Coordinates of C-alpha atoms in Angstrom, one line a residue:
Chain A
M1 CA 12.8 18.5 1.5
M2 CA 10.2 18.5 -1.2
Q3 CA 6.6 17.4 -1.5
L4 CA 6.1 14.2 -3.6
R5 CA 3.1 12.0 -4.2
I6 CA 4.3 8.3 -3.8
N7 CA 1.8 5.6 -4.7
G8 CA -1.1 8.0 -4.1
K9 CA 0.2 9.3 -0.7
D10 CA 1.7 12.8 -0.2
T11 CA 5.1 12.6 1.3
E12 CA 7.9 15.0 2.3
L13 CA 11.3 13.7 1.1
A14 CA 14.8 14.8 0.6
A15 CA 15.6 12.3 -2.2
A16 CA 16.9 13.8 -5.4
T17 CA 16.8 10.7 -7.7
V18 CA 14.7 7.6 -8.1
A19 CA 17.4 5.5 -6.6
E20 CA 17.6 7.7 -3.5
L21 CA 13.8 7.7 -3.2
L22 CA 13.7 3.9 -3.2
A23 CA 16.5 3.7 -0.6
E24 CA 14.8 6.3 1.6
Q25 CA 11.6 4.2 1.4
G26 CA 13.5 1.1 2.5
I27 CA 13.1 -0.5 -0.9
D28 CA 16.2 -2.3 -2.3
P29 CA 16.8 -0.7 -5.7
G30 CA 18.4 -4.0 -6.7
A31 CA 15.3 -6.0 -6.0
R32 CA 14.0 -7.7 -9.2
F33 CA 10.6 -7.1 -10.8
L34 CA 10.2 -3.5 -9.6
A35 CA 9.0 -0.7 -11.9
V36 CA 8.8 3.0 -11.4
A37 CA 6.9 5.7 -13.2
I38 CA 7.1 9.5 -12.7
N39 CA 4.1 11.5 -13.8
G40 CA 2.7 8.7 -15.9
S41 CA 6.0 7.8 -17.7
V42 CA 8.0 4.7 -16.9
V43 CA 11.6 5.4 -15.7
R44 CA 13.8 2.5 -16.8
R45 CA 15.9 0.9 -14.2
A46 CA 19.1 2.0 -15.9
E47 CA 18.0 5.6 -15.3
W48 CA 17.2 5.3 -11.6
Q49 CA 20.5 6.8 -10.6
T50 CA 20.2 9.8 -12.8
A51 CA 16.5 10.5 -13.1
L52 CA 15.9 13.7 -11.0
L53 CA 12.7 14.3 -9.0
A54 CA 10.9 17.6 -8.9
A55 CA 8.6 19.0 -6.2
G56 CA 5.0 17.8 -6.9
D57 CA 6.0 14.7 -8.9
S58 CA 3.6 11.8 -8.8
I59 CA 5.5 8.6 -8.5
E60 CA 4.3 5.0 -8.9
I61 CA 6.4 2.1 -7.5
V62 CA 4.9 -1.2 -8.5
R63 CA 5.6 -4.9 -8.7
P64 CA 3.8 -8.0 -9.8
F65 CA 1.2 -9.6 -7.5
Q66 CA -1.2 -12.5 -7.8
G67 CA -3.7 -11.9 -10.5
G68 CA -6.3 -13.5 -12.8
Chain B
M1 CA 4.5 -31.1 -30.2
A2 CA 1.1 -32.4 -31.4
D3 CA -1.6 -29.7 -31.8
P4 CA 0.2 -26.8 -30.2
L5 CA -1.5 -23.5 -29.3
V6 CA 0.3 -20.7 -31.1
I7 CA -0.1 -17.1 -30.0
A8 CA 2.1 -14.4 -31.6
G9 CA 4.6 -17.0 -32.7
A10 CA 5.0 -18.6 -29.3
T11 CA 3.9 -22.2 -29.0
F12 CA 2.3 -23.8 -26.0
S13 CA 1.4 -27.5 -25.5
S14 CA -1.2 -26.5 -22.8
R15 CA -4.4 -24.8 -23.7
L16 CA -5.1 -23.7 -20.2
I17 CA -3.9 -20.3 -19.0
A18 CA -4.1 -20.2 -15.2
G19 CA -4.6 -17.3 -12.8
T20 CA -2.5 -17.0 -9.6
A21 CA -5.0 -15.1 -7.4
R22 CA -7.4 -16.2 -4.7
F23 CA -5.7 -19.4 -3.7
P24 CA -5.8 -20.3 0.0
N25 CA -2.0 -20.2 0.2
Q26 CA 1.1 -20.1 -2.0
Q27 CA 1.9 -23.8 -1.7
V28 CA -1.6 -24.7 -2.9
M29 CA -1.2 -22.2 -5.7
L30 CA 2.1 -23.8 -6.8
D31 CA 0.7 -27.3 -6.6
A32 CA -2.5 -26.3 -8.5
L33 CA -0.5 -24.6 -11.3
E34 CA 1.6 -27.8 -11.6
A35 CA -1.5 -30.0 -11.7
S36 CA -3.1 -27.7 -14.3
G37 CA -0.3 -28.2 -16.8
A38 CA -0.5 -24.5 -17.6
E39 CA 2.6 -22.9 -19.2
M40 CA 1.3 -19.3 -19.0
V41 CA 0.0 -17.7 -15.8
T42 CA -1.4 -14.3 -15.2
A43 CA -0.2 -11.7 -12.7
S44 CA -1.4 -8.2 -11.7
I45 CA 0.7 -5.1 -11.3
R46 CA 0.1 -3.2 -8.1
R47 CA 1.7 -0.5 -6.0
I48 CA 4.1 -1.9 -3.5
S49 CA 3.3 -1.5 0.1
L50 CA 5.6 1.2 1.5
E51 CA 5.3 -0.5 4.9
G52 CA 7.6 -3.3 3.7
Y53 CA 6.9 -6.1 1.3
S54 CA 7.1 -9.9 1.3
G55 CA 8.6 -12.4 -1.1
S56 CA 7.9 -11.9 -4.8
L57 CA 5.3 -13.9 -6.6
I58 CA 7.6 -14.1 -9.6
D59 CA 10.5 -15.5 -7.6
L60 CA 8.0 -18.2 -6.4
L61 CA 7.0 -19.1 -9.9
G62 CA 10.5 -19.3 -11.1
D63 CA 11.3 -19.6 -14.7
K64 CA 8.7 -22.3 -15.1
Y65 CA 5.9 -20.2 -16.5
R66 CA 5.5 -17.4 -19.0
I67 CA 4.0 -14.6 -17.0
L68 CA 1.1 -12.8 -18.6
P69 CA 0.7 -9.5 -16.7
N70 CA -2.8 -8.0 -16.7
T71 CA -4.2 -4.5 -16.4
A72 CA -7.1 -5.7 -14.1
G73 CA -9.1 -3.0 -12.5
C74 CA -8.1 -0.2 -14.9
V75 CA -11.0 2.0 -15.9
T76 CA -9.2 4.4 -18.3
A77 CA -7.1 3.7 -21.3
R78 CA -4.4 5.9 -19.8
D79 CA -4.1 3.8 -16.6
A80 CA -4.2 0.5 -18.6
I81 CA -1.4 1.7 -20.9
L82 CA 0.8 2.8 -18.0
T83 CA 0.1 -0.4 -16.2
A84 CA 1.2 -2.4 -19.3
E85 CA 4.3 -0.3 -19.6
L86 CA 5.1 -0.8 -15.9
A87 CA 4.6 -4.5 -16.4
R88 CA 6.9 -4.6 -19.3
E89 CA 9.6 -2.9 -17.2
A90 CA 9.0 -5.1 -14.1
L91 CA 8.8 -8.4 -15.9
N92 CA 10.7 -7.8 -19.1
T93 CA 7.8 -9.0 -21.2
N94 CA 5.9 -7.2 -23.9
W95 CA 2.9 -9.5 -23.4
V96 CA -0.2 -8.1 -21.7
K97 CA -3.7 -9.2 -20.9
L98 CA -5.5 -6.0 -21.5
E99 CA -8.4 -5.4 -19.2
L100 CA -10.4 -2.2 -19.3
I101 CA -13.3 -2.2 -17.0
G102 CA -16.5 -0.2 -17.8
D103 CA -18.5 -1.1 -14.7
R104 CA -16.8 -1.8 -11.3
E105 CA -19.7 -4.1 -10.1
L106 CA -20.1 -6.2 -13.3
L107 CA -16.4 -5.9 -14.4
Y108 CA -17.7 -5.7 -17.9
P109 CA -15.3 -4.5 -20.5
D110 CA -15.5 -0.9 -21.8
V111 CA -15.2 -1.8 -25.5
E112 CA -14.6 1.7 -26.8
Q113 CA -11.6 2.4 -24.6
L114 CA -10.5 -1.2 -25.0
V115 CA -10.1 -0.9 -28.7
H116 CA -8.3 2.4 -28.3
A117 CA -5.9 1.1 -25.7
A118 CA -5.2 -2.1 -27.7
D119 CA -4.4 -0.1 -30.8
E120 CA -2.0 2.1 -28.9
L121 CA -0.3 -0.8 -27.1
V122 CA 0.1 -2.7 -30.4
R123 CA 1.8 0.4 -31.8
K124 CA 4.1 0.5 -28.8
G125 CA 5.2 -3.1 -29.6
F126 CA 3.0 -5.0 -27.1
I127 CA 1.6 -8.5 -27.7
V128 CA -2.0 -7.7 -26.6
M129 CA -4.6 -10.2 -25.4
P130 CA -7.7 -8.2 -24.5
Y131 CA -10.4 -9.4 -22.1
C132 CA -13.5 -8.5 -24.2
N133 CA -17.2 -8.9 -24.7
E134 CA -18.6 -12.1 -26.2
D135 CA -19.5 -10.1 -29.3
P136 CA -18.1 -11.0 -32.8
V137 CA -17.9 -7.3 -33.8
S138 CA -15.8 -6.3 -30.8
C139 CA -13.5 -9.3 -31.3
Q140 CA -13.1 -8.4 -35.0
K141 CA -12.2 -4.8 -34.1
L142 CA -9.6 -5.9 -31.6
A143 CA -8.1 -8.3 -34.2
D144 CA -8.1 -5.5 -36.8
V145 CA -6.0 -3.3 -34.6
G146 CA -3.4 -6.1 -34.2
C147 CA -4.3 -8.0 -31.0
A148 CA -2.5 -11.4 -30.9
A149 CA -5.6 -13.1 -29.5
V150 CA -9.0 -12.2 -28.1
M151 CA -10.4 -13.2 -24.7
P152 CA -14.2 -13.0 -24.8
L153 CA -16.0 -13.6 -21.5
G154 CA -18.0 -16.7 -20.9
S155 CA -19.9 -14.9 -18.1
L156 CA -19.1 -12.3 -15.4
I157 CA -15.6 -12.5 -13.9
G158 CA -15.6 -14.8 -10.9
S159 CA -19.2 -15.7 -11.2
G160 CA -18.8 -19.4 -12.1
M161 CA -21.9 -19.1 -14.3
G162 CA -20.2 -20.9 -17.2
I163 CA -20.8 -19.9 -20.9
A164 CA -23.9 -17.7 -20.9
N165 CA -24.0 -17.4 -24.7
P166 CA -22.5 -20.4 -26.3
A167 CA -23.8 -19.5 -29.7
A168 CA -22.0 -16.2 -29.6
I169 CA -18.7 -17.9 -28.5
E170 CA -19.1 -20.4 -31.3
L171 CA -19.6 -17.5 -33.8
I172 CA -16.6 -15.7 -32.6
C173 CA -14.5 -18.8 -32.9
S174 CA -15.6 -19.5 -36.4
R175 CA -14.8 -16.0 -37.6
S176 CA -11.8 -14.9 -35.5
P177 CA -8.5 -14.4 -37.5
V178 CA -6.6 -14.7 -34.1
P179 CA -6.8 -17.3 -31.4
V180 CA -9.8 -17.2 -29.1
V181 CA -9.2 -17.7 -25.3
L182 CA -12.3 -18.0 -23.3
D183 CA -11.9 -15.8 -20.2
A184 CA -14.1 -15.4 -17.2
G185 CA -17.1 -17.3 -15.9
I186 CA -15.8 -20.9 -16.0
G187 CA -17.2 -22.6 -12.9
T188 CA -16.4 -26.3 -13.4
A189 CA -14.7 -28.8 -15.7
S190 CA -17.7 -29.1 -18.1
D191 CA -17.6 -25.4 -18.8
A192 CA -14.0 -25.6 -19.8
A193 CA -14.7 -28.6 -22.0
Q194 CA -17.7 -26.8 -23.6
A195 CA -15.5 -23.8 -24.4
M196 CA -13.1 -26.1 -26.3
E197 CA -15.9 -27.9 -28.0
L198 CA -17.3 -24.6 -29.2
G199 CA -14.0 -24.0 -30.9
C200 CA -12.0 -21.9 -28.4
D201 CA -8.2 -22.2 -28.8
A202 CA -7.7 -22.0 -25.0
V203 CA -9.3 -21.1 -21.8
M204 CA -8.2 -18.9 -18.9
I205 CA -9.2 -20.1 -15.5
D206 CA -8.5 -18.6 -12.0
T207 CA -11.4 -18.5 -9.5
A208 CA -12.9 -21.9 -10.5
I209 CA -9.6 -23.6 -9.5
A210 CA -8.5 -21.3 -6.7
K211 CA -11.8 -21.1 -4.8
S212 CA -12.8 -24.8 -5.2
H213 CA -12.6 -27.0 -2.1
D214 CA -9.6 -28.8 -3.5
P215 CA -7.8 -26.5 -5.9
V216 CA -5.1 -29.1 -6.9
R217 CA -7.7 -31.7 -7.8
M218 CA -9.8 -29.1 -9.6
A219 CA -6.7 -28.0 -11.6
A220 CA -6.2 -31.6 -12.7
G221 CA -9.9 -31.8 -13.6
M222 CA -9.7 -28.6 -15.6
R223 CA -6.6 -29.9 -17.5
A224 CA -8.4 -33.1 -18.4
A225 CA -11.5 -31.1 -19.4
V226 CA -9.6 -28.8 -21.7
E227 CA -7.8 -31.7 -23.3
G228 CA -11.0 -33.7 -23.7
G229 CA -12.9 -30.7 -25.1
R230 CA -10.1 -30.0 -27.6
L231 CA -10.0 -33.7 -28.7
A232 CA -13.8 -33.7 -29.2
R233 CA -13.6 -30.5 -31.2
L234 CA -10.9 -31.9 -33.5
A235 CA -12.8 -35.2 -33.8
G236 CA -16.0 -33.5 -34.8
R237 CA -19.1 -34.3 -32.8
I238 CA -22.2 -36.1 -34.2
P239 CA -25.1 -34.0 -35.3
K240 CA -28.0 -33.7 -32.9
Q241 CA -31.3 -35.3 -34.0
R242 CA -34.8 -35.5 -32.6
F243 CA -35.2 -39.3 -32.7
A244 CA -33.5 -42.4 -31.3
E245 CA -31.1 -44.5 -33.3
P246 CA -30.1 -47.8 -31.8
S247 CA -26.4 -48.4 -31.4
S248 CA -26.7 -52.2 -31.2
P249 CA -27.4 -54.1 -34.4
Q250 CA -31.0 -54.8 -35.2
L251 CA -30.3 -58.1 -37.0
G252 CA -30.3 -61.3 -34.9
L253 CA -32.3 -59.9 -32.0
V254 CA -33.2 -62.7 -29.6
G255 CA -36.9 -63.8 -29.4
S256 CA -38.2 -62.1 -32.6

């Protein structure tokens, strides 16, 4: 288990990669229009299986919403 | 296509860019977008809810519209740039409506940070359309760093106060090397027509459609207003004068 900050919320997780993190959060990693950043840098979808997480990482998981 | 709008090499037959927020429900939004004739619509980029999420806005819009993601709400260049990069990844588009807010109550742009962020995003390969002040110097600076269009505000976002400073908008239009899209403040159809008459290349409308009593009808009205204003602009209005000039012939007047 390690401490991660996911969308502004501190969370204890066992996930080692972005793909595992999404799965653990109940988010289908195959869902379209998702984007992920770790510590202010976008992680491309192609790297979700391999990008490793480290304790203390700040992760943003976003998608498009209504907007003006 | 007669009289197309061209931004960064992309052509549009509609000069109305529509927002997707604040509609009473999704069906009304879809019907209103249809009625507006818009080909480009805006979306925001937000954190997903970790408590489960509903159907995607983009799935709903289908392939019918070009999506213009915004950086609404961002107050630092860093957050706006990251939001643009996340949008590029999520939506597979390098277009962005860059918003950098300097005052959370007034939602007025922070010009200093805006120019800086626009410069950096252009260097990263983005097509940048900044929401900006109705100020010819700011607009020129944004064009100078490579923005594909400028989006000066008519008045405060969501205020419906129309074009507070038409002379400034007209000045910007007459000097801008890039397309001018009037953004923010439009309240009703005459505001949209006025923007086009002043020389704007397009208008961006969200709240005035979405929060009207009948969004679908208002969308159709806005479409007609944008088209009417554009035609009037191209036709060239008559000069204003301080005296009357009869339109019927003077000759052959009965009873004289």
